[in-house]
Short mmCIF file of C-alpha atoms in Angstrom, two decimals:
data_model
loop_
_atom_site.label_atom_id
_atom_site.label_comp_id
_atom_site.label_asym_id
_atom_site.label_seq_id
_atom_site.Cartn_x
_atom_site.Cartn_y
_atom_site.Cartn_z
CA UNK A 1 23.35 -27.39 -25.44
CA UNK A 2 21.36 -23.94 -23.88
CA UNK A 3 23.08 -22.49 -21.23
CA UNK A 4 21.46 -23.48 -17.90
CA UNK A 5 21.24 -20.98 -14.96
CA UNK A 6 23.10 -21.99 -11.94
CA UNK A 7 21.12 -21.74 -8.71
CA UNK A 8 22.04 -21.19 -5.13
CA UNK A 9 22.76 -24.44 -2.99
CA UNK A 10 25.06 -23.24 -0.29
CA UNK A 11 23.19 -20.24 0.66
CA UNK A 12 19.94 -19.64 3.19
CA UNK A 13 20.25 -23.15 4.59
CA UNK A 14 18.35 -24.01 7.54
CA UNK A 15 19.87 -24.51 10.25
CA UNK A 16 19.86 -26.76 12.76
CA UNK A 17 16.86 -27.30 14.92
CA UNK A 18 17.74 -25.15 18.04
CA UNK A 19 17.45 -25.83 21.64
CA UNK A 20 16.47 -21.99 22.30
CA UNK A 21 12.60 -21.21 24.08
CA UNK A 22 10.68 -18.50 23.80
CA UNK A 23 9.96 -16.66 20.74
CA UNK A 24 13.18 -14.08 20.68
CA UNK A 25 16.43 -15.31 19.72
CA UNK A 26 19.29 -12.73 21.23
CA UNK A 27 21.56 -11.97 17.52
CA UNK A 28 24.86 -10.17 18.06
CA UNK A 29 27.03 -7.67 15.81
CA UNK A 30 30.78 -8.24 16.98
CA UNK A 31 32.46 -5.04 15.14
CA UNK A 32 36.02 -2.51 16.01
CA UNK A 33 35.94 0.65 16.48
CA UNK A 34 39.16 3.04 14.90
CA UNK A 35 42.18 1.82 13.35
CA UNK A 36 42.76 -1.99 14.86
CA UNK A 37 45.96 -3.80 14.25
CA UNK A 38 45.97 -6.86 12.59
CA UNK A 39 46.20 -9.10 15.77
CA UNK A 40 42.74 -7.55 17.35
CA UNK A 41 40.98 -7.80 13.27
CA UNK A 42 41.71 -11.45 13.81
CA UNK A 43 40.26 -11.58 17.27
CA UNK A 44 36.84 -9.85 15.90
CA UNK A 45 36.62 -13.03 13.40
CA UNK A 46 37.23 -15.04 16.24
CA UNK A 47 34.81 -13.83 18.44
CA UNK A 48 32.18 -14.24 15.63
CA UNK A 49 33.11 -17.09 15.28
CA UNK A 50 32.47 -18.15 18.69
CA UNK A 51 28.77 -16.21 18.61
CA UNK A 52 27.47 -18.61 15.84
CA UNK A 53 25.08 -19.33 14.33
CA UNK A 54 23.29 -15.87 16.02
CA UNK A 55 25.93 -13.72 14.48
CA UNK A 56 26.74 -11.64 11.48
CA UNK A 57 30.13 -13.78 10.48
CA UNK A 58 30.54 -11.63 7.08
CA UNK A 59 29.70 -8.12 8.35
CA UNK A 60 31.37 -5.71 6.33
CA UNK A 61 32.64 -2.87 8.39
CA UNK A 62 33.50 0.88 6.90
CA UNK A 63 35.51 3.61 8.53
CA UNK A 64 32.93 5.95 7.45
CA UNK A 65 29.96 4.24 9.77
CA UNK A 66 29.08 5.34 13.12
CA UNK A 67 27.51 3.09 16.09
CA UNK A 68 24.37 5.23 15.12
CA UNK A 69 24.26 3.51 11.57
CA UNK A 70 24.36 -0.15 13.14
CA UNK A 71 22.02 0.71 15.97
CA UNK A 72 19.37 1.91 13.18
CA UNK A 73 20.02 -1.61 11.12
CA UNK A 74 19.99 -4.05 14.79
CA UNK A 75 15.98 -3.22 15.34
CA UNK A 76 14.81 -4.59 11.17
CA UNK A 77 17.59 -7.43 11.49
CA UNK A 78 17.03 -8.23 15.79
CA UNK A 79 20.21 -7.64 16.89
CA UNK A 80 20.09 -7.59 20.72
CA UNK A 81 23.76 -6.96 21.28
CA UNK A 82 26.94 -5.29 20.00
CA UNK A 83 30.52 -6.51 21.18
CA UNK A 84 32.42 -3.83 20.34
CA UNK A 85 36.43 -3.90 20.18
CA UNK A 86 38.58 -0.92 20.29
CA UNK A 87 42.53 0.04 21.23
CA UNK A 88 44.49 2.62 23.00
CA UNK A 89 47.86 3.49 23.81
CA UNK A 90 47.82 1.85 27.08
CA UNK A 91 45.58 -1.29 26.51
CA UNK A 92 42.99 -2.83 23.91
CA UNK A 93 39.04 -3.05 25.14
CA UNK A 94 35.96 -4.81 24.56
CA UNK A 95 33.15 -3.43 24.98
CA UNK A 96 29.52 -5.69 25.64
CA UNK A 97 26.48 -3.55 24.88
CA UNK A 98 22.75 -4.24 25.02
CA UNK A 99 20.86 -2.64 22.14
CA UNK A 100 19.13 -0.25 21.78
CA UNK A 101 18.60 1.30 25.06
CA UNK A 102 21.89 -0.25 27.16
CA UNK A 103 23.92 -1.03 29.50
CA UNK A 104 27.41 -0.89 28.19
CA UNK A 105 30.40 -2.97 30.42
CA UNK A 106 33.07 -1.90 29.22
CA UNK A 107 36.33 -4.74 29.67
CA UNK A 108 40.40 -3.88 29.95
CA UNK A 109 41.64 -6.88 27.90
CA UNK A 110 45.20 -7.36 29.76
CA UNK A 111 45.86 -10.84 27.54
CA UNK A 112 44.54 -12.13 24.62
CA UNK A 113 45.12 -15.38 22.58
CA UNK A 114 43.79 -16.39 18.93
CA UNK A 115 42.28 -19.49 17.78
CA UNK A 116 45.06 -20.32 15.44
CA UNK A 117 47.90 -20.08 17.97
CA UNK A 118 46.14 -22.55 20.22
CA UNK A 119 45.89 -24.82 17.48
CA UNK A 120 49.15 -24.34 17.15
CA UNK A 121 50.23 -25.49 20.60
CA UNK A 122 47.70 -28.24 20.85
CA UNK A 123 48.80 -31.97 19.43
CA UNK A 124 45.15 -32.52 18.76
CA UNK A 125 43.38 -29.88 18.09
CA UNK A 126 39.80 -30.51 17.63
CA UNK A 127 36.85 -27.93 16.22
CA UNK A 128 35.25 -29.52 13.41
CA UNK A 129 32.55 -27.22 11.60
CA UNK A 130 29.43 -29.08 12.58
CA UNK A 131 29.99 -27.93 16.17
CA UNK A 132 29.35 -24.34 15.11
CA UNK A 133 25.62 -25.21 13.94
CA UNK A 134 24.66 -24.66 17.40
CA UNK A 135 25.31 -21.82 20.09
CA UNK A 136 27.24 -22.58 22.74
CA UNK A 137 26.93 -23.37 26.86
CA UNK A 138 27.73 -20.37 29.05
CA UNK A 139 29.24 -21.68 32.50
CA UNK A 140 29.97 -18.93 34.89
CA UNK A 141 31.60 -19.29 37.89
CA UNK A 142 33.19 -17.36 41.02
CA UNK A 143 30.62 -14.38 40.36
CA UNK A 144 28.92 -13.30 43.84
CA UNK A 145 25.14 -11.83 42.98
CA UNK A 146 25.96 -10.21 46.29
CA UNK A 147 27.99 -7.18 44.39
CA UNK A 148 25.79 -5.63 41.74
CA UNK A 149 28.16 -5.27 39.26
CA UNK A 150 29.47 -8.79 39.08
CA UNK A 151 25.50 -9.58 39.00
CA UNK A 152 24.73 -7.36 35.68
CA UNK A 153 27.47 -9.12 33.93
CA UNK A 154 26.15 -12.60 34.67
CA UNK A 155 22.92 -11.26 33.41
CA UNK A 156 24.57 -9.93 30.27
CA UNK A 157 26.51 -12.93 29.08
CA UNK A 158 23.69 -15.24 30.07
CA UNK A 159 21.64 -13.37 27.66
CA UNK A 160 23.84 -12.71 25.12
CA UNK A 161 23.35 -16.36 24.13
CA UNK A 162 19.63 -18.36 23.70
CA UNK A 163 18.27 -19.91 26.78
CA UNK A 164 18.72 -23.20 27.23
CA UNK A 165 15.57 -25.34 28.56
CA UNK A 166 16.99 -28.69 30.64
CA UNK A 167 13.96 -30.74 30.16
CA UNK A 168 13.50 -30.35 26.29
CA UNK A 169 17.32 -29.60 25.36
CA UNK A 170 18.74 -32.26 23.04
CA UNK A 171 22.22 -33.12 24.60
CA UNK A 172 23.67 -34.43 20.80
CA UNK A 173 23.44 -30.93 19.74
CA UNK A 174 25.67 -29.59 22.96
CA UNK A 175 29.20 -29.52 21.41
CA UNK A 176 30.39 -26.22 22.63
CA UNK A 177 30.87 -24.54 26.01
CA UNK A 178 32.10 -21.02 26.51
CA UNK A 179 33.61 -21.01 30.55
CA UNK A 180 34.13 -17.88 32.26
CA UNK A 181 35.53 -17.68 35.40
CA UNK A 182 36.01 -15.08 37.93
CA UNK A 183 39.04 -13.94 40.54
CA UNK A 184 38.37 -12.12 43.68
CA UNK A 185 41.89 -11.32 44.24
CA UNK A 186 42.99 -10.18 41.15
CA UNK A 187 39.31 -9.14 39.67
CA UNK A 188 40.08 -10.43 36.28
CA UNK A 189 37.93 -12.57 34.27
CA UNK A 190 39.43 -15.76 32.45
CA UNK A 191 37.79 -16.21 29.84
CA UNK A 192 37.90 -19.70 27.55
CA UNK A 193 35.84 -21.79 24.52
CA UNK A 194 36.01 -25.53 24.30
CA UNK A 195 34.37 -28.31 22.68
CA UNK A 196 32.54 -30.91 23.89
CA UNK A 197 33.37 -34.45 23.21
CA UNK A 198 32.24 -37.70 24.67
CA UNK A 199 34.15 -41.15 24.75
CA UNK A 200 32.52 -44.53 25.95
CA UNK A 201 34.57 -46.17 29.11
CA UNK A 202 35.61 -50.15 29.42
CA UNK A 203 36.22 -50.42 25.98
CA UNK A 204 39.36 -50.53 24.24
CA UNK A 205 41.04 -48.31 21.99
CA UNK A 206 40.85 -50.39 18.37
CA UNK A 207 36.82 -50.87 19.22
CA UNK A 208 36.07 -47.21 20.38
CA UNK A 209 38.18 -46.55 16.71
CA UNK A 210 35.95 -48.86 14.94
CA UNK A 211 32.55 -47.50 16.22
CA UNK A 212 33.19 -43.77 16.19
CA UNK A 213 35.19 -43.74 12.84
CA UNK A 214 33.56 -43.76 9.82
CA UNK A 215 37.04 -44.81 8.19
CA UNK A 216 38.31 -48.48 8.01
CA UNK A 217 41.13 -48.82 10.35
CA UNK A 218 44.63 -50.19 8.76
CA UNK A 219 45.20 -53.69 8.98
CA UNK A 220 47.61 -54.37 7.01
CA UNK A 221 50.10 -55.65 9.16
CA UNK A 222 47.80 -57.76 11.20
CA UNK A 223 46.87 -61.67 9.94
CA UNK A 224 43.42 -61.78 12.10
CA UNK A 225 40.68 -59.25 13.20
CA UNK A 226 41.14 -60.59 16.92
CA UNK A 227 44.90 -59.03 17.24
CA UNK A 228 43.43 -55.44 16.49
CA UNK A 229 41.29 -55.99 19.02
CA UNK A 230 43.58 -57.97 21.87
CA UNK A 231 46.60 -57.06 20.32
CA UNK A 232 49.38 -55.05 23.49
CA UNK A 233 49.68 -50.86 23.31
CA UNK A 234 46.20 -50.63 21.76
CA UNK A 235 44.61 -50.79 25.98
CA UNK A 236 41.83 -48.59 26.73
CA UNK A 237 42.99 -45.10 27.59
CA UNK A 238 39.82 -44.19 29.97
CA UNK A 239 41.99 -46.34 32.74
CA UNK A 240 44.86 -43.06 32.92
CA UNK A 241 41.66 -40.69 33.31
CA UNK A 242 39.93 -39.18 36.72
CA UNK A 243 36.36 -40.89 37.92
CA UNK A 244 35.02 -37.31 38.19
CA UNK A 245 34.93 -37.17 34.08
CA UNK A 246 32.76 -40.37 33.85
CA UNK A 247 29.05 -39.86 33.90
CA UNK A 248 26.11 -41.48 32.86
CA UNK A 249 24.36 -40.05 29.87
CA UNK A 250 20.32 -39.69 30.16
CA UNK A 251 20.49 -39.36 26.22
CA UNK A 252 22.19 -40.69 23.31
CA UNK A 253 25.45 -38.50 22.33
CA UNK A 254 27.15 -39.45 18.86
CA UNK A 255 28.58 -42.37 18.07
CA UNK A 256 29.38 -45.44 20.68
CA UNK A 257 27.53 -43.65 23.49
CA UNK A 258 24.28 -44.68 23.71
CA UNK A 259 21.72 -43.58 26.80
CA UNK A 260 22.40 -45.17 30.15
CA UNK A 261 26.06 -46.00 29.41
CA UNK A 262 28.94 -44.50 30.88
CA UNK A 263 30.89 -42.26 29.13
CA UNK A 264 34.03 -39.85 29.91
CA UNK A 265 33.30 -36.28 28.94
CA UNK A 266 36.36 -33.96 27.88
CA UNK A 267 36.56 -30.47 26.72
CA UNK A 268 39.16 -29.50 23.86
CA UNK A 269 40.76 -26.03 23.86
CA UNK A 270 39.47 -23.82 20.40
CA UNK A 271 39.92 -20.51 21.19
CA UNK A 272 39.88 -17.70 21.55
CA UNK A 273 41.50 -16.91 24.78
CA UNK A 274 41.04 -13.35 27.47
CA UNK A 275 41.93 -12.14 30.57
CA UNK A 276 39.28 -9.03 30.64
CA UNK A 277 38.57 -6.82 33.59
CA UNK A 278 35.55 -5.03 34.40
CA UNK A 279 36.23 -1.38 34.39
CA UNK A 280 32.93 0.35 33.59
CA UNK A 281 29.47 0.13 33.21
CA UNK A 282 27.12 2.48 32.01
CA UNK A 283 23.41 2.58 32.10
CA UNK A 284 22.59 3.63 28.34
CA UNK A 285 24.09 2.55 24.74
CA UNK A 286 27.79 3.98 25.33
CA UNK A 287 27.00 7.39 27.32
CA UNK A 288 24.51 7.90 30.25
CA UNK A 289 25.17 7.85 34.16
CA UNK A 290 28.02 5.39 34.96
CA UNK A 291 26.62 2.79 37.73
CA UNK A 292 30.36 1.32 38.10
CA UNK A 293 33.93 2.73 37.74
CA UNK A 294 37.36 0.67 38.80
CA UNK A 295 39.06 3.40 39.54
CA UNK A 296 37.32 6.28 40.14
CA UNK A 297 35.08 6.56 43.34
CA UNK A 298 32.73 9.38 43.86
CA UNK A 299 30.48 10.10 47.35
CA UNK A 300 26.85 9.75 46.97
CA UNK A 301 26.13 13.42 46.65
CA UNK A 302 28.21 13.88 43.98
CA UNK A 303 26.47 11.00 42.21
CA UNK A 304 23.40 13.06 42.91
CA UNK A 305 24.38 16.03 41.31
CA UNK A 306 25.61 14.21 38.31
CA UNK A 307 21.99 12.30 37.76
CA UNK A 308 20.35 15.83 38.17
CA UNK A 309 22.49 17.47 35.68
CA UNK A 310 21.84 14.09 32.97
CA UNK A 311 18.25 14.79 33.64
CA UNK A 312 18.24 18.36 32.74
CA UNK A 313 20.73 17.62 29.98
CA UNK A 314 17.85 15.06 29.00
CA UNK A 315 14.85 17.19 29.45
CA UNK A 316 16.23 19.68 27.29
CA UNK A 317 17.26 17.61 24.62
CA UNK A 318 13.70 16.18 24.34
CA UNK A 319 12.62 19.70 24.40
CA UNK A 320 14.58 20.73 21.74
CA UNK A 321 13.82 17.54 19.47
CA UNK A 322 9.85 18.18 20.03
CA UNK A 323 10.78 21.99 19.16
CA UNK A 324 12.72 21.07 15.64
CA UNK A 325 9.72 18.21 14.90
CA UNK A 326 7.18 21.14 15.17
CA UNK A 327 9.50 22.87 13.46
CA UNK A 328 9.48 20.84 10.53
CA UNK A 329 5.57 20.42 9.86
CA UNK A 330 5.30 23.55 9.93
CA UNK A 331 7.68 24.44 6.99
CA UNK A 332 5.89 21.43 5.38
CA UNK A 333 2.59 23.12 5.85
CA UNK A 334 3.87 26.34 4.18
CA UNK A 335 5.40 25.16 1.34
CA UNK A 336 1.59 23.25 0.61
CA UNK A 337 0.10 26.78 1.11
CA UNK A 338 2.93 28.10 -1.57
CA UNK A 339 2.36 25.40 -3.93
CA UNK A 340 -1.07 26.00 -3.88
CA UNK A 341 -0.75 29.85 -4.28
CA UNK A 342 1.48 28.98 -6.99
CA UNK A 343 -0.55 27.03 -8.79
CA UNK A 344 -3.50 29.21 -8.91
CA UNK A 345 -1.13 32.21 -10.20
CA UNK A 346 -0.03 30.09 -12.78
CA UNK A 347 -4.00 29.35 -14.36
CA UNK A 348 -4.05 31.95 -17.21
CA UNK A 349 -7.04 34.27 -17.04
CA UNK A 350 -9.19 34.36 -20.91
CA UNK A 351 -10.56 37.80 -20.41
CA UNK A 352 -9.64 38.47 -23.73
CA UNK A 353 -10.82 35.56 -24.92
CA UNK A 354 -14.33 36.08 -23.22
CA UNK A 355 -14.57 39.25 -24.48
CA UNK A 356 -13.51 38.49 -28.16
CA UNK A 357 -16.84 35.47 -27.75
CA UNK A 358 -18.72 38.45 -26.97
CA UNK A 359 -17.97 40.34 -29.79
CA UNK A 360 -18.47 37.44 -32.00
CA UNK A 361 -21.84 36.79 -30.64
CA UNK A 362 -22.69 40.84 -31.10
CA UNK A 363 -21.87 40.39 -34.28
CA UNK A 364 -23.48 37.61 -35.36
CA UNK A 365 -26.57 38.87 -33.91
CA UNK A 366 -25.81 42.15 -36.12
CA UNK A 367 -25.74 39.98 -38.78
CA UNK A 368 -29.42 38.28 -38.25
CA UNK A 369 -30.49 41.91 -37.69
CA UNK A 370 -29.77 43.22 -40.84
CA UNK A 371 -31.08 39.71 -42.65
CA UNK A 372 -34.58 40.34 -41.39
CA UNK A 373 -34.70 43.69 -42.24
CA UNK A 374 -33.69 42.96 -45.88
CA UNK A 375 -36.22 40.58 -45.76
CA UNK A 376 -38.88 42.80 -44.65
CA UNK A 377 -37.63 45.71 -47.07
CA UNK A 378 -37.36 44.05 -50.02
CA UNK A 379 -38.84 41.01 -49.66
CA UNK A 380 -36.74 38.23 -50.66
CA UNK A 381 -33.98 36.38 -48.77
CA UNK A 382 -30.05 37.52 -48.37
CA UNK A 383 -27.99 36.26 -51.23
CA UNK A 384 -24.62 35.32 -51.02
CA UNK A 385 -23.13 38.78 -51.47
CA UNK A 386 -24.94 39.95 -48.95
CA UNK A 387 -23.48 37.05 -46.50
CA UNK A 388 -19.85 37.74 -48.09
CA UNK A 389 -20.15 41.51 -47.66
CA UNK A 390 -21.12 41.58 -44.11
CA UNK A 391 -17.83 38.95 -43.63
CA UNK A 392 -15.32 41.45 -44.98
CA UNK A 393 -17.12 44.50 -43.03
CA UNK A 394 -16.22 42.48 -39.95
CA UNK A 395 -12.62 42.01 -40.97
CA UNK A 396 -9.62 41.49 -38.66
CA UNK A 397 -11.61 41.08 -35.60
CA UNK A 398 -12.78 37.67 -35.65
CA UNK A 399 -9.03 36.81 -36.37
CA UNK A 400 -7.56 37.03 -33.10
CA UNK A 401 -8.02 35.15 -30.13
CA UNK A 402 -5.94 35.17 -27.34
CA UNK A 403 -4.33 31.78 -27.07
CA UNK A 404 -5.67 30.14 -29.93
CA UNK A 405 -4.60 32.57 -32.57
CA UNK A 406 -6.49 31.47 -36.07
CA UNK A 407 -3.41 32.32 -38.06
CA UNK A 408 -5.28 31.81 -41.47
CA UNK A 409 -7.87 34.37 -41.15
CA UNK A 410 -4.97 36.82 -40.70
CA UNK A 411 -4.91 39.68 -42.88
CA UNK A 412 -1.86 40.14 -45.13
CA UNK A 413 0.21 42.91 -43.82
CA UNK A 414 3.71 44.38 -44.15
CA UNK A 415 6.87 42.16 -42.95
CA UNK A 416 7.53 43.76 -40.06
CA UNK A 417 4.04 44.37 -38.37
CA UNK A 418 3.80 41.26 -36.67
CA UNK A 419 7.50 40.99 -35.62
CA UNK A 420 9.36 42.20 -33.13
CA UNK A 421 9.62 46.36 -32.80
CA UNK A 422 13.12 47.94 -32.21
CA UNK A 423 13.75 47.69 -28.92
CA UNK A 424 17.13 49.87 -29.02
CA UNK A 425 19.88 51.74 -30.84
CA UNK A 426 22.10 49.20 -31.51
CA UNK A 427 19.83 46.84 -33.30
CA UNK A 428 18.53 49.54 -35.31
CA UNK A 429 21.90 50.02 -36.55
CA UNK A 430 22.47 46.82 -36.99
CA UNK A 431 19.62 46.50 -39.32
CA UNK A 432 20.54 49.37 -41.00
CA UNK A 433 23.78 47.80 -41.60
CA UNK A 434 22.58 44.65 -43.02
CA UNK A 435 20.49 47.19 -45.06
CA UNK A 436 23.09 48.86 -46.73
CA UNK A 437 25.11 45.56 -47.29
CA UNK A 438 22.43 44.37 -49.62
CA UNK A 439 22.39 47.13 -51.13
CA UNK A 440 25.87 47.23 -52.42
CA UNK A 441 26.14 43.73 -53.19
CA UNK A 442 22.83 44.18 -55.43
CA UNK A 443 23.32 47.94 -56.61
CA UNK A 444 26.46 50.32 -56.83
CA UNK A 445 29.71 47.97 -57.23
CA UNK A 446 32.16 50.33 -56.09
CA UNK A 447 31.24 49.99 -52.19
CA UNK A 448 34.70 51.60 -51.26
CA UNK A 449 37.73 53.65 -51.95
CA UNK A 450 40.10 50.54 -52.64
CA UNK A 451 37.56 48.96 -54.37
CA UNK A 452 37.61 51.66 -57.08
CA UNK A 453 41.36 52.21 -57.15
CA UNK A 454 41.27 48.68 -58.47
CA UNK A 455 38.66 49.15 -61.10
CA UNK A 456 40.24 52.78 -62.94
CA UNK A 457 43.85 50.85 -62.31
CA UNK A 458 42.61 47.82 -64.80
CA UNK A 459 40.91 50.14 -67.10
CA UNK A 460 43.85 52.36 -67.85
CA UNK A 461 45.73 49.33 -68.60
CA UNK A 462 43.89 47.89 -71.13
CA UNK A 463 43.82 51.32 -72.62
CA UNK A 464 47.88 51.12 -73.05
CA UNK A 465 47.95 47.72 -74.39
CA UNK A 466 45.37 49.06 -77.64
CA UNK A 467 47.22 52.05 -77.93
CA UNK A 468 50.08 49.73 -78.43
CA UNK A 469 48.57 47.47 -80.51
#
């Protein structure tokens, strides 16, 4: 059986249909800045987590990338805000920015509690998957539009997530609130994520089981239907809870809570959990002319002087970016005229060439000269040696071209009047060497002193061994 090639089903899903208007969906990167411990890493996953499904939940972070590098890839991919973790010695912060032009609010996180630890602590914890399909409710409350501060970050975490439209929203798809909450005394933020979850009222416990569940109750231990239903301890458990968690639902939510039936609405802890305080807020992408500082307080003049001196600062920096742009086509520009220039310096010139046609042509015309005048002398036409002759008076000129050498129609000549002449002493010698090697090895064997030592010392001794003999 062929090999079959395995395609992609859990990938580019669609999601679910949103409850978002206008065209713009706000997307968010939520990435750390520096070395993080473990504790905050975790947090970052939580806090994507919470952004979904507008959120990079698999970004890949490297030490090596600057904010510069994500700002560049937010405009392609529409990311309309970073959240930006960091730590210090004294506290961890969080930092919520709007791309690419700002503000930046920049948040002390005094406390801090993961997902999995208030799972943990909870007897019934509660987030299944299909509430993260959807983005979440933003409820804000204790923030006075009075101060301007405490107005920007309403406006920044009301944004942060898609606007919600009442008349047209779908209220099965609301599963997830995010609730923040803010102290005048202490100026601290609490901030908390819950899911939604809706219950009918007047109806007992085994019912509500049977309706909501997809699972077949146990009923083993039971001889009739009727005792799971009126059977003591199994009572309804919406008679413990307040009135102010009933309400009447304009649309159908889920199971067993149909429109225009009463149902009791509760919210289920899923993390993560913050107490943040505002400490700063700046009017660009992390730098620029801070609008709002905790702790330090300055008079209006000096906030005068310092929004002249970021002006200047910003004046000249455009100045010097138009400066290096100008720069730059310029350079371009040159190196076109140089490539040019270059180009035309490297086209070889034929002079030779055209003057070696000319000759050829002079010649040839010569030749039909002297034809005519044979005719007229003698009266006959050229023969062949007459053709031949005038070929050989012309000789090695027609022979040479520059560029096109003919290398046939060259004239035999010695070996070394084509080659290369002798440039200097030493290869003069050298040849001379190589010379007198050959030499030897073809003339006079007795090339050296040794050589014939060797030679007189053999023929002496075959001299003694006849006289011997």
């Amino acid at each position: 059986m062929g090999h079959t090639r395995r395609r992609k089903k859990h990938t580019h899903k669609e999601l679910a249909p949103s409850h978002e208007t206008g065209e713009k969906i706000p997307r968010s990167f939520v990435i750390g800045r520096g070395k993080l411990p473990v504790l905050l890493r975790n947090l970052e996953q939580d806090l994507r987590k919470l952004m979904l499904p507008h959120t990079a939940l698999h970004l890949k972070e490297s030490g090596k990338n600057t904010l510069k590098d994500f700002v560049h890839v937010a405009g392609p991919l529409g990311v309309s805000h970073f959240v930006i973790l960091s730590n210090t010695k004294n506290a961890p912060y969080m930092k919520v920015v709007r791309s690419p032009h700002g503000p930046t609010m920049t948040f002390k996180v005094h406390d801090f509690c993961l997902a999995a630890d208030v799972a943990r602590a909870l007897l019934r914890y509660r987030a299944p998957p299909s509430i993260f399909k959807n983005p979440p409710l933003v409820v804000l409350n204790g923030f006075n539009p009075a101060e301007a501060h405490l107005k920007l970050v309403t406006i920044m975490f009301q944004n942060i997530f898609p606007v919600i439209d009442v008349k047209k929203v779908k209220l099965s798809l609301c599963q997830r609130v995010l609730l923040l909450n803010y102290d005048k005394d202490t100026k601290v933020i609490d901030f908390r994520h819950y899911a939604i979850s809706a219950q009918p009222v007047g109806v007992s416990r085994g019912i509500r089981k049977l309706v909501q569940r997809t699972k077949i109750p146990d009923l083993r231990t039971l001889n009739d239907v009727s005792e799971f239903v009126t059977k003591s301890g199994y009572g309804s458990e919406s008679e413990a809870e307040n009135e102010s968690s009933r309400v009447t639902l304009p649309q159908d939510y889920g199971r067993g809570n149909p429109a225009s039936q009463q149902s009791a609405v509760k919210l289920h802890e899923i993390g993560p959990r913050m107490t943040l305080q505002l400490v700063k807020v700046e009017e660009g992408l992390c730098s620029g002319a801070v609008m709002f500082h905790e702790y330090v307080k300055k008079t209006a003049e000096e906030v005068a002087e310092l929004k002249e001196t970021f002006e200047k600062r910003e004046a000249l920096r455009k100045q010097r970016k138009a400066e290096q742009e100008a720069n730059v086509r310029r350079k371009e520009l040159l190196r076109e005229e140089n490539k040019k220039k270059n180009k035309k310096k490297e086209e070889p010139v034929d002079d030779m060439d055209v003057d070696m046609d000319g000759e050829e042509q002079h010649e040839e015309e010569e030749e039909d000269d002297d034809a005519d005048y044979y005719r007229q002398e003698v009266g006959e036409e050229p023969g062949e040696d007459f053709t031949t002759g005038a070929a050989q008076k012309r000789g090695f000129k027609r022979g040479f071209k520059v560029g096109r050498a003919k290398v046939n129609q060259f004239p035999k000549m010695g070996k070394f009047a084509m080659g290369k002449p002798r440039s200097n002493k030493r290869e003069r010698e050298r040849e001379d060497h190589q010379r007198r090697g050959s030499k030897n090895k073809m003339g006079n064997p007795r090339s050296n002193k040794r050589g014939r030592g060797r030679e007189d010392h053999q023929r002496s001794g075959s001299k003694n061994k006849r006289s011997k003999a």
